[in-house]
PDB file of C-alpha atoms in Angstrom:
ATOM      1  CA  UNK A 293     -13.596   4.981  11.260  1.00  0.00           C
ATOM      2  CA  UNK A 294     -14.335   3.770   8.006  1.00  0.00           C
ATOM      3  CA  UNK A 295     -14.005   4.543   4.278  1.00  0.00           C
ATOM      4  CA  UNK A 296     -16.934   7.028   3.963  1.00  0.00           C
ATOM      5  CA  UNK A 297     -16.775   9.125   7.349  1.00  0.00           C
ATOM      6  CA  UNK A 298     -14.994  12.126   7.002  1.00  0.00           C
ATOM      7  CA  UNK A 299     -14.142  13.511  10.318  1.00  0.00           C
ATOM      8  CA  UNK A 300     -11.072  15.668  10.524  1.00  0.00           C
ATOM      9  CA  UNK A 301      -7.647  13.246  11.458  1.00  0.00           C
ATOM     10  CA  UNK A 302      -4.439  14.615  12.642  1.00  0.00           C
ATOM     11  CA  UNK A 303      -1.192  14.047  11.114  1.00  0.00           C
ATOM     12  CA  UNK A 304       0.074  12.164  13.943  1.00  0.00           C
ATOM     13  CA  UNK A 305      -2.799   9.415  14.193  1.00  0.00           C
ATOM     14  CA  UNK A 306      -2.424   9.031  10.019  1.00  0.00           C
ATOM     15  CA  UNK A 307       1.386   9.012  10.742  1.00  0.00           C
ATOM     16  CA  UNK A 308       1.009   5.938  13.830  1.00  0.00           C
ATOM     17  CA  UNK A 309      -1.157   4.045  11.197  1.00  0.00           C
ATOM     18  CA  UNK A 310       0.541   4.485   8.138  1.00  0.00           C
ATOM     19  CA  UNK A 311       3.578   2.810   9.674  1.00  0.00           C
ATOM     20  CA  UNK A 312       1.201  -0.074  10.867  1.00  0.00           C
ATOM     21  CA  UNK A 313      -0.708   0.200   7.210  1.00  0.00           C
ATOM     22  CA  UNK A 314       3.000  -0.883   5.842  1.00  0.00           C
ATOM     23  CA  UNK A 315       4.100  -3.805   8.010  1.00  0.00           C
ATOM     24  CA  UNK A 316       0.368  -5.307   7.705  1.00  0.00           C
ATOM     25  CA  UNK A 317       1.179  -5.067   4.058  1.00  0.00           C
ATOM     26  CA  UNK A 318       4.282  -6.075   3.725  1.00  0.00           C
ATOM     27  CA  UNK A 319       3.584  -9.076   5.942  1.00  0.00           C
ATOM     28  CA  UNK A 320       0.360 -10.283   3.699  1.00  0.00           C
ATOM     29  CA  UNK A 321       2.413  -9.464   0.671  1.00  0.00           C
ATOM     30  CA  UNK A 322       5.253 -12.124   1.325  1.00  0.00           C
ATOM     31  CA  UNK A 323       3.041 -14.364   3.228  1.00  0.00           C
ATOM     32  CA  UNK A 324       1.388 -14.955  -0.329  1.00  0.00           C
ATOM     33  CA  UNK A 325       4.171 -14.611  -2.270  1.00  0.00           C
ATOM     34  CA  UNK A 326       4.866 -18.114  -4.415  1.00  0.00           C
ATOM     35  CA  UNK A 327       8.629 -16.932  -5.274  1.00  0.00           C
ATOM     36  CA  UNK A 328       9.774 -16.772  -2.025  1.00  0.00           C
ATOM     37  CA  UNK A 329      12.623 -18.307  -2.856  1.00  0.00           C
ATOM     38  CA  UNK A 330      13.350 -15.986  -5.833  1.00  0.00           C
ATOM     39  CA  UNK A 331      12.556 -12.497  -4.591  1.00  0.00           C
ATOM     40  CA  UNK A 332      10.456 -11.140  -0.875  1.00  0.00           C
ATOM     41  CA  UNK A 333       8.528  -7.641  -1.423  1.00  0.00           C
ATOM     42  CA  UNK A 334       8.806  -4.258   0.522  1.00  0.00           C
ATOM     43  CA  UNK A 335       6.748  -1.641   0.862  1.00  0.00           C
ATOM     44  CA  UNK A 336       7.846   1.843   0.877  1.00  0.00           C
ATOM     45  CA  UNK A 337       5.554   5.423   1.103  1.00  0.00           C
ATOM     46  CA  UNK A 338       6.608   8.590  -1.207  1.00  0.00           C
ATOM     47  CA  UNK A 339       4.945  11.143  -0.153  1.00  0.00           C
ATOM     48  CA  UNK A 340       3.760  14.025  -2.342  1.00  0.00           C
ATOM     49  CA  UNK A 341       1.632  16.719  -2.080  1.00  0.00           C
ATOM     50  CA  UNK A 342      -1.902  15.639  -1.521  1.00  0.00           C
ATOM     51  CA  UNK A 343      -1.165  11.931  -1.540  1.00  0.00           C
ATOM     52  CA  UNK A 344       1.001   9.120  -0.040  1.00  0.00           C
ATOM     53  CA  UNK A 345       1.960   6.411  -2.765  1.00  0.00           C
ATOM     54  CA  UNK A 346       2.593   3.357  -1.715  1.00  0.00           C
ATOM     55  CA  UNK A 347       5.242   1.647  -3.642  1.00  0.00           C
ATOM     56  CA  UNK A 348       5.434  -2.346  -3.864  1.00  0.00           C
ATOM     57  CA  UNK A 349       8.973  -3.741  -4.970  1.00  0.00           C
ATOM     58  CA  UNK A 350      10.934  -6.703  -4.942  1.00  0.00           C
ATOM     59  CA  UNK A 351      13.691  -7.806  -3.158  1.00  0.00           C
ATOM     60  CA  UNK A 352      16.179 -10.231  -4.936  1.00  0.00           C
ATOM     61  CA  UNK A 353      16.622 -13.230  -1.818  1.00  0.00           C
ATOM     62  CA  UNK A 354      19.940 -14.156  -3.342  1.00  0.00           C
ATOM     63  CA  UNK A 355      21.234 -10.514  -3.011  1.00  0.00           C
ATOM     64  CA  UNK A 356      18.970  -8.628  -0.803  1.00  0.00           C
ATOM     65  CA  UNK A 357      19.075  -6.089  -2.959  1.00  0.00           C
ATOM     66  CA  UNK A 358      15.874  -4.252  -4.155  1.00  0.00           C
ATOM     67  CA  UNK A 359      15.175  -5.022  -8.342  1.00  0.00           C
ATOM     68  CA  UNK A 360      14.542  -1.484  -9.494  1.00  0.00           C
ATOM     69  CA  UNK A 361      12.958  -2.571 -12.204  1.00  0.00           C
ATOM     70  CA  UNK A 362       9.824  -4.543  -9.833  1.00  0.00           C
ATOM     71  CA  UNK A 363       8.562  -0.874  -8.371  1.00  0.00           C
ATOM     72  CA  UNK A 364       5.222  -0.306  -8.846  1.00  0.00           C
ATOM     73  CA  UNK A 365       2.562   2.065  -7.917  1.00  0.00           C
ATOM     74  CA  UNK A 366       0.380  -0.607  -5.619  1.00  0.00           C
ATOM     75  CA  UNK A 367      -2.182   2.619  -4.358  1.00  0.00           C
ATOM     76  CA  UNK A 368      -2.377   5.561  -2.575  1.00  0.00           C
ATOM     77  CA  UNK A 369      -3.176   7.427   0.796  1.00  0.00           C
ATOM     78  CA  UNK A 370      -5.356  10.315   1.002  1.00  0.00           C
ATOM     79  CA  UNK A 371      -2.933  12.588   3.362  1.00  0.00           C
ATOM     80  CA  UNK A 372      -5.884  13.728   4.729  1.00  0.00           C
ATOM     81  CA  UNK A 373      -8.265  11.393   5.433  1.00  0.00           C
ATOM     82  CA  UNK A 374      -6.276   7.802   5.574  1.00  0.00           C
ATOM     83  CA  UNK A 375      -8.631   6.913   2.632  1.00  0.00           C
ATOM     84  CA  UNK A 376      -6.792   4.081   0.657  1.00  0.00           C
ATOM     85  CA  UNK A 377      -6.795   4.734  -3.242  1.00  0.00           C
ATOM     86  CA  UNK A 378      -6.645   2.979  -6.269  1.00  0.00           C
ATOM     87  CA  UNK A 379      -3.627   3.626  -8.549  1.00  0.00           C
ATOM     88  CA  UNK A 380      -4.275   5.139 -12.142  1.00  0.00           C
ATOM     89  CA  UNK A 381      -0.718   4.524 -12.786  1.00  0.00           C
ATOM     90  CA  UNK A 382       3.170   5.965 -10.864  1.00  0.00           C
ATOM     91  CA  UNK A 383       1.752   9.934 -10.818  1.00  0.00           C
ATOM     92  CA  UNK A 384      -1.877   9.878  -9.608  1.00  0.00           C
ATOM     93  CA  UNK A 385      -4.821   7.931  -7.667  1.00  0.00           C
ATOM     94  CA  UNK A 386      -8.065   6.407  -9.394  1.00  0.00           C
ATOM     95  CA  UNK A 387     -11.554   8.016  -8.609  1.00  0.00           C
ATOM     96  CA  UNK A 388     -12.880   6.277  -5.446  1.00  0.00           C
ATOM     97  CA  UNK A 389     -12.154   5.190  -2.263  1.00  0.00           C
ATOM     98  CA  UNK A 390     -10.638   1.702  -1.696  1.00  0.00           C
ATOM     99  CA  UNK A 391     -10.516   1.505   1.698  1.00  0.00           C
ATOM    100  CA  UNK A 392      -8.717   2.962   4.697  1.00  0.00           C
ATOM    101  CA  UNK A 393      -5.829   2.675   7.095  1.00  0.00           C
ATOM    102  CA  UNK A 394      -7.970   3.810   9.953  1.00  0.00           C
ATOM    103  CA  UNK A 395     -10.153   0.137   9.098  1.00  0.00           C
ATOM    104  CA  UNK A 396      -9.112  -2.245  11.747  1.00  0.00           C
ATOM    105  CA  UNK A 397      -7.434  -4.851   9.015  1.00  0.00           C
ATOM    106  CA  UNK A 398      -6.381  -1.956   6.726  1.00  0.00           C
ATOM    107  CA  UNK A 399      -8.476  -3.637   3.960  1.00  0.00           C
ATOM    108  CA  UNK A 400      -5.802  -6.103   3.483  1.00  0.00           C
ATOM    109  CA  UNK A 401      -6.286  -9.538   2.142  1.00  0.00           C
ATOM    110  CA  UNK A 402      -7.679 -12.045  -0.303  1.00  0.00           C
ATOM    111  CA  UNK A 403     -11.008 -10.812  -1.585  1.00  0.00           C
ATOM    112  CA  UNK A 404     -10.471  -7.718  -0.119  1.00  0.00           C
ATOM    113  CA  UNK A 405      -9.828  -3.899  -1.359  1.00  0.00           C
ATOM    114  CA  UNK A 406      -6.130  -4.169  -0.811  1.00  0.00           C
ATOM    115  CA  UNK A 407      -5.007  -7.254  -2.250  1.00  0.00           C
ATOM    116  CA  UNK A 408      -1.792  -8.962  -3.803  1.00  0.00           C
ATOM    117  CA  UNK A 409      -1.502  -6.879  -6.429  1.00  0.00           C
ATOM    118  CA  UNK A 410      -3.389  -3.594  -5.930  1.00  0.00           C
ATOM    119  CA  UNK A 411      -5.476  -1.724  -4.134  1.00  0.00           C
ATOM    120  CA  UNK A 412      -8.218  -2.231  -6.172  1.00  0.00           C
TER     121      UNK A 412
END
């Protein structure tokens, strides 16, 4: 399943890869990270109503305590479909679809829709 097809999803299969969506993520996220030694990211979901933000922080390594000031809005999930968003700031997605969690690499890496900053 890709981007563009819009076949009806359950809950539970956007639920199984939503939690595999996050550790891919996470993992590519502090595999590129060049302040390792400063701070590691996380990746947490807030859901709302029609969308699932996904939230990109930063974890102090000294502490291990997340800096609440580092949360950002990295994208969103279409609850939906799986479709990965852009963010158009902390309250809503950008027109367009990104990507989706139903892609066999999420859309995750360098060069692709879901990158080290955004989903963009």
């Amino acid at each position: 399943m890709n981007a563009t097809t819009n076949a009806a999803v359950t809950t539970e299969q956007i639920s199984a890869r939503l939690a595999m969506f996050v550790e891919r993520l996470t993992s590519f996220l502090n595999e590129t990270n060049i302040n390792a030694a400063l701070y590691s990211y996380a990746v947490t979901l807030e859901a709302g109503k029609n969308n699932i933000r996904i939230v990109r922080s930063e974890v102090s390594s000294k502490t291990g305590e997340t800096m609440s000031h580092t949360r950002s809005a990295y994208g969103f999930i279409d609850a939906a479909t799986g479709n990965i968003l852009k963010s158009d700031g902390w309250k809503r997605p950008a027109k367009g679809v990104r990507g989706s969690i139903f892609a066999a690499d999420f859309c995750i890496g360098k060069n692709r829709p879901c990158g080290m900053y955004s989903a963009s």
